[in-house]
PDB file of C-alpha atoms in Angstrom:
ATOM      1  CA  MET A   1     -12.033 -30.188  19.358  1.00 37.00           C
ATOM      2  CA  LYS A   2      -9.949 -27.996  17.045  1.00 35.00           C
ATOM      3  CA  ARG A   3     -11.456 -24.799  15.717  1.00 37.00           C
ATOM      4  CA  ALA A   4     -10.662 -23.648  12.208  1.00 38.00           C
ATOM      5  CA  LEU A   5      -8.916 -20.311  11.779  1.00 38.00           C
ATOM      6  CA  PRO A   6     -10.959 -17.647  10.012  1.00 45.00           C
ATOM      7  CA  ALA A   7      -9.916 -16.853   6.432  1.00 45.00           C
ATOM      8  CA  THR A   8      -8.422 -13.525   7.538  1.00 44.00           C
ATOM      9  CA  ALA A   9      -6.065 -15.268   9.956  1.00 42.00           C
ATOM     10  CA  ILE A  10      -5.155 -17.912   7.402  1.00 40.00           C
ATOM     11  CA  GLY A  11      -4.305 -15.259   4.802  1.00 44.00           C
ATOM     12  CA  ALA A  12      -2.136 -13.257   7.176  1.00 42.00           C
ATOM     13  CA  LEU A  13      -0.356 -16.402   8.364  1.00 38.00           C
ATOM     14  CA  ALA A  14       0.293 -17.540   4.804  1.00 41.00           C
ATOM     15  CA  LEU A  15       1.766 -14.154   3.942  1.00 43.00           C
ATOM     16  CA  LEU A  16       3.986 -14.312   7.026  1.00 38.00           C
ATOM     17  CA  ALA A  17       5.103 -17.839   6.260  1.00 37.00           C
ATOM     18  CA  THR A  18       6.216 -17.169   2.706  1.00 36.00           C
ATOM     19  CA  GLY A  19       8.757 -14.499   3.510  1.00 37.00           C
ATOM     20  CA  ALA A  20       7.752 -13.042   0.142  1.00 39.00           C
ATOM     21  CA  ALA A  21       7.863  -9.457   1.343  1.00 41.00           C
ATOM     22  CA  ALA A  22      10.230  -7.159  -0.487  1.00 48.00           C
ATOM     23  CA  GLU A  23      13.504  -6.147   1.132  1.00 60.00           C
ATOM     24  CA  ASP A  24      14.022  -2.699   2.630  1.00 85.00           C
ATOM     25  CA  GLN A  25      10.418  -1.617   2.999  1.00 95.00           C
ATOM     26  CA  ALA A  26       9.547   1.315   5.256  1.00 97.00           C
ATOM     27  CA  LEU A  27       5.753   1.245   5.382  1.00 98.00           C
ATOM     28  CA  THR A  28       4.054   4.187   7.095  1.00 97.00           C
ATOM     29  CA  LEU A  29       0.342   3.984   7.834  1.00 98.00           C
ATOM     30  CA  THR A  30      -1.154   7.082   6.210  1.00 97.00           C
ATOM     31  CA  GLY A  31      -4.869   6.413   6.489  1.00 96.00           C
ATOM     32  CA  VAL A  32      -7.551   4.046   7.712  1.00 96.00           C
ATOM     33  CA  GLY A  33     -10.985   3.930   6.148  1.00 94.00           C
ATOM     34  CA  ARG A  34     -12.391   1.337   3.796  1.00 94.00           C
ATOM     35  CA  PHE A  35      -8.746   0.204   3.482  1.00 97.00           C
ATOM     36  CA  ALA A  36      -5.589   0.756   5.502  1.00 98.00           C
ATOM     37  CA  ILE A  37      -3.156   2.678   3.291  1.00 98.00           C
ATOM     38  CA  PHE A  38       0.621   2.514   3.741  1.00 98.00           C
ATOM     39  CA  ALA A  39       3.284   4.624   2.014  1.00 98.00           C
ATOM     40  CA  ASP A  40       6.559   2.826   1.311  1.00 98.00           C
ATOM     41  CA  ALA A  41       9.138   5.540   2.035  1.00 96.00           C
ATOM     42  CA  ALA A  42      11.936   3.159   0.994  1.00 96.00           C
ATOM     43  CA  SER A  43      10.575   3.199  -2.581  1.00 97.00           C
ATOM     44  CA  ILE A  44      10.702   7.000  -3.056  1.00 95.00           C
ATOM     45  CA  THR A  45      12.722   7.856  -6.146  1.00 95.00           C
ATOM     46  CA  PRO A  46      13.108  11.034  -8.222  1.00 89.00           C
ATOM     47  CA  ASP A  47      11.111  10.937 -11.444  1.00 87.00           C
ATOM     48  CA  GLY A  48      12.611  13.176 -14.085  1.00 76.00           C
ATOM     49  CA  ALA A  49      15.376  15.747 -14.285  1.00 67.00           C
ATOM     50  CA  PRO A  50      17.217  16.686 -11.058  1.00 67.00           C
ATOM     51  CA  GLU A  51      15.438  20.060 -10.953  1.00 69.00           C
ATOM     52  CA  ASP A  52      12.048  18.365 -11.408  1.00 74.00           C
ATOM     53  CA  SER A  53       9.850  18.089  -8.314  1.00 89.00           C
ATOM     54  CA  SER A  54       8.327  14.748  -9.334  1.00 94.00           C
ATOM     55  CA  VAL A  55       8.844  11.569  -7.324  1.00 96.00           C
ATOM     56  CA  ARG A  56       7.574   8.011  -7.552  1.00 97.00           C
ATOM     57  CA  MET A  57       6.523   5.975  -4.540  1.00 98.00           C
ATOM     58  CA  ARG A  58       4.816   2.663  -3.936  1.00 98.00           C
ATOM     59  CA  SER A  59       1.812   2.303  -1.630  1.00 98.00           C
ATOM     60  CA  LEU A  60       0.121  -0.707  -0.077  1.00 98.00           C
ATOM     61  CA  GLN A  61      -3.645  -0.956   0.293  1.00 98.00           C
ATOM     62  CA  VAL A  62      -4.809  -3.523   2.886  1.00 98.00           C
ATOM     63  CA  SER A  63      -8.342  -4.891   3.080  1.00 97.00           C
ATOM     64  CA  GLU A  64     -10.042  -5.548   6.408  1.00 96.00           C
ATOM     65  CA  GLU A  65     -10.477  -9.234   5.561  1.00 96.00           C
ATOM     66  CA  ASP A  66      -9.186 -11.546   2.883  1.00 96.00           C
ATOM     67  CA  LEU A  67     -11.083 -11.259  -0.368  1.00 95.00           C
ATOM     68  CA  VAL A  68     -11.433 -14.760  -1.792  1.00 96.00           C
ATOM     69  CA  ILE A  69     -11.809 -14.961  -5.568  1.00 93.00           C
ATOM     70  CA  GLY A  70     -11.788 -18.321  -7.320  1.00 94.00           C
ATOM     71  CA  GLY A  71     -10.470 -19.988  -4.178  1.00 95.00           C
ATOM     72  CA  VAL A  72      -7.511 -17.558  -3.923  1.00 95.00           C
ATOM     73  CA  ALA A  73      -7.266 -15.206  -0.926  1.00 97.00           C
ATOM     74  CA  TYR A  74      -6.154 -11.600  -1.492  1.00 97.00           C
ATOM     75  CA  VAL A  75      -5.101  -9.224   1.306  1.00 98.00           C
ATOM     76  CA  GLY A  76      -4.902  -6.020  -0.731  1.00 97.00           C
ATOM     77  CA  GLY A  77      -2.606  -4.604  -3.359  1.00 98.00           C
ATOM     78  CA  TRP A  78       0.332  -2.410  -4.327  1.00 98.00           C
ATOM     79  CA  SER A  79       0.282   0.734  -6.460  1.00 98.00           C
ATOM     80  CA  TRP A  80       2.988   2.930  -7.911  1.00 98.00           C
ATOM     81  CA  TRP A  81       2.246   6.658  -7.732  1.00 98.00           C
ATOM     82  CA  ARG A  82       3.861   9.716  -9.289  1.00 97.00           C
ATOM     83  CA  PHE A  83       3.614  12.959  -7.327  1.00 97.00           C
ATOM     84  CA  ASP A  84       4.583  16.412  -8.593  1.00 96.00           C
ATOM     85  CA  CYS A  85       5.427  17.963  -5.250  1.00 95.00           C
ATOM     86  CA  ALA A  86       5.553  21.563  -6.538  1.00 93.00           C
ATOM     87  CA  ALA A  87       2.355  21.380  -8.613  1.00 94.00           C
ATOM     88  CA  ARG A  88       0.590  19.268  -5.927  1.00 96.00           C
ATOM     89  CA  THR A  89      -0.655  16.621  -8.354  1.00 97.00           C
ATOM     90  CA  ALA A  90      -0.958  12.864  -8.005  1.00 97.00           C
ATOM     91  CA  ASP A  91      -1.038  10.114 -10.588  1.00 97.00           C
ATOM     92  CA  ARG A  92      -1.786   6.522  -9.613  1.00 98.00           C
ATOM     93  CA  LEU A  93       0.098   4.477 -12.184  1.00 98.00           C
ATOM     94  CA  ASP A  94      -1.078   0.912 -11.545  1.00 98.00           C
ATOM     95  CA  PHE A  95      -2.517  -1.657  -9.157  1.00 97.00           C
ATOM     96  CA  ALA A  96      -1.070  -5.096  -8.450  1.00 98.00           C
ATOM     97  CA  SER A  97      -3.125  -7.401  -6.273  1.00 97.00           C
ATOM     98  CA  LEU A  98      -1.406  -9.012  -3.284  1.00 98.00           C
ATOM     99  CA  ARG A  99      -2.356 -12.578  -2.504  1.00 97.00           C
ATOM    100  CA  ALA A 100      -2.314 -13.905   1.046  1.00 96.00           C
ATOM    101  CA  ASP A 101       0.650 -16.108   0.093  1.00 95.00           C
ATOM    102  CA  GLY A 102       2.664 -12.992  -0.852  1.00 95.00           C
ATOM    103  CA  VAL A 103       2.407 -13.344  -4.634  1.00 96.00           C
ATOM    104  CA  GLU A 104       1.865 -10.016  -6.409  1.00 95.00           C
ATOM    105  CA  GLY A 105      -0.042  -9.444  -9.592  1.00 92.00           C
ATOM    106  CA  PRO A 106      -1.319  -9.250 -12.108  1.00 91.00           C
ATOM    107  CA  ILE A 107      -0.469  -5.581 -12.621  1.00 96.00           C
ATOM    108  CA  THR A 108      -3.267  -3.448 -14.016  1.00 96.00           C
ATOM    109  CA  PRO A 109      -2.187  -0.069 -15.417  1.00 97.00           C
ATOM    110  CA  GLU A 110      -4.191   3.000 -14.365  1.00 96.00           C
ATOM    111  CA  ASP A 111      -4.515   5.384 -17.297  1.00 94.00           C
ATOM    112  CA  ALA A 112      -6.356   8.259 -15.619  1.00 96.00           C
ATOM    113  CA  PRO A 113      -4.516  11.588 -15.947  1.00 96.00           C
ATOM    114  CA  PRO A 114      -2.760  13.241 -12.976  1.00 96.00           C
ATOM    115  CA  TYR A 115      -5.105  15.194 -10.708  1.00 97.00           C
ATOM    116  CA  ALA A 116      -4.894  17.951  -8.113  1.00 98.00           C
ATOM    117  CA  ILE A 117      -4.301  16.634  -4.619  1.00 97.00           C
ATOM    118  CA  SER A 118      -7.262  17.365  -2.338  1.00 95.00           C
ATOM    119  CA  PRO A 119      -6.546  17.962   1.354  1.00 94.00           C
ATOM    120  CA  GLY A 120      -7.416  15.011   3.555  1.00 91.00           C
ATOM    121  CA  GLY A 121      -7.617  12.392   0.792  1.00 94.00           C
ATOM    122  CA  ASP A 122      -5.472   9.296   0.360  1.00 95.00           C
ATOM    123  CA  ALA A 123      -3.323  11.034  -2.273  1.00 97.00           C
ATOM    124  CA  ALA A 124      -2.632  13.934   0.127  1.00 97.00           C
ATOM    125  CA  GLU A 125      -1.568  11.555   2.884  1.00 96.00           C
ATOM    126  CA  LEU A 126       0.689   9.613   0.510  1.00 97.00           C
ATOM    127  CA  ALA A 127       2.118  12.820  -0.986  1.00 97.00           C
ATOM    128  CA  ALA A 128       3.077  14.057   2.488  1.00 96.00           C
ATOM    129  CA  VAL A 129       5.409  11.066   2.751  1.00 96.00           C
ATOM    130  CA  ALA A 130       6.543  11.041  -0.899  1.00 96.00           C
ATOM    131  CA  CYS A 131       7.314  14.771  -0.970  1.00 95.00           C
ATOM    132  CA  ARG A 132       8.869  14.536   2.485  1.00 91.00           C
ATOM    133  CA  THR A 133       6.690  17.274   3.904  1.00 85.00           C
ATOM    134  CA  GLU A 134       5.908  15.107   6.909  1.00 80.00           C
ATOM    135  CA  ALA A 135       8.609  13.025   8.610  1.00 82.00           C
ATOM    136  CA  ARG A 136       7.068   9.932  10.176  1.00 87.00           C
ATOM    137  CA  PRO A 137       8.652   6.685  11.275  1.00 91.00           C
ATOM    138  CA  ALA A 138       7.826   3.418   9.554  1.00 96.00           C
ATOM    139  CA  ASP A 139       5.053   1.394  11.135  1.00 97.00           C
ATOM    140  CA  ALA A 140       6.029  -1.833   9.334  1.00 97.00           C
ATOM    141  CA  VAL A 141       8.999  -3.243   7.443  1.00 97.00           C
ATOM    142  CA  SER A 142       7.112  -5.938   5.524  1.00 96.00           C
ATOM    143  CA  ALA A 143       3.776  -6.385   3.790  1.00 97.00           C
ATOM    144  CA  ALA A 144       2.847  -9.108   6.287  1.00 96.00           C
ATOM    145  CA  GLU A 145       3.444  -6.756   9.201  1.00 97.00           C
ATOM    146  CA  ALA A 146       1.464  -4.007   7.441  1.00 98.00           C
ATOM    147  CA  VAL A 147      -1.462  -6.402   6.896  1.00 97.00           C
ATOM    148  CA  ARG A 148      -1.494  -7.237  10.615  1.00 97.00           C
ATOM    149  CA  ILE A 149      -1.238  -3.589  11.713  1.00 98.00           C
ATOM    150  CA  GLY A 150      -3.728  -2.322   9.137  1.00 98.00           C
ATOM    151  CA  ARG A 151      -6.323  -4.908  10.058  1.00 97.00           C
ATOM    152  CA  GLU A 152      -5.907  -4.172  13.761  1.00 97.00           C
ATOM    153  CA  ARG A 153      -6.426  -0.447  13.114  1.00 97.00           C
ATOM    154  CA  MET A 154      -9.499  -1.046  10.939  1.00 96.00           C
ATOM    155  CA  LYS A 155     -11.124  -2.894  13.849  1.00 92.00           C
ATOM    156  CA  ASP A 156     -10.642   0.103  16.205  1.00 81.00           C
TER     157      ASP A 156
END
C-alpha cells in the first residue's frame, strides 16, 4: 500500500522539480526560530552614492511546514532590505510569498520607516552579511536547497 507524502514533502519536491530558483544565489542561514532566515549574499548591491554606506540585500524566510491557502502551498517568502551599515539601521522594503512550485509573489511593499538594528535580532544577523562584517560561506545555492536545510534545522 502506498503512503501519501506529507504536504511539507510535496511542497519541497515541487520547488525542486520546477528549477524556478534564481541563478547565482548564495544563501547563508542567519537564524532559526519561528522561521529559518537566509541572507542572499549574491544579491548585495550598493544603494546610493559610492561614499554612502547603504546596501540592499535579499533575504529568504522559510516556514517549518507548507502553509496552504486556497489550495496553494507556500514555503516562505523573499524580502528586499536596505541597510545603512554606518548608521546601523535596517529597512525591510517588501515581502513576496514563495509558493512550493517556485512561483514568487505577489509583492507586498513594507512602508515602515528604517529602524535601529538591535543586537541578536533577524535584522542584525542579516546586516552582518549585508555589511560584510561577518564572512560566512553559503549554506545553499537555491531556494529549494534553503527550504530543505531550513526545515531540517527547525526540527533540531
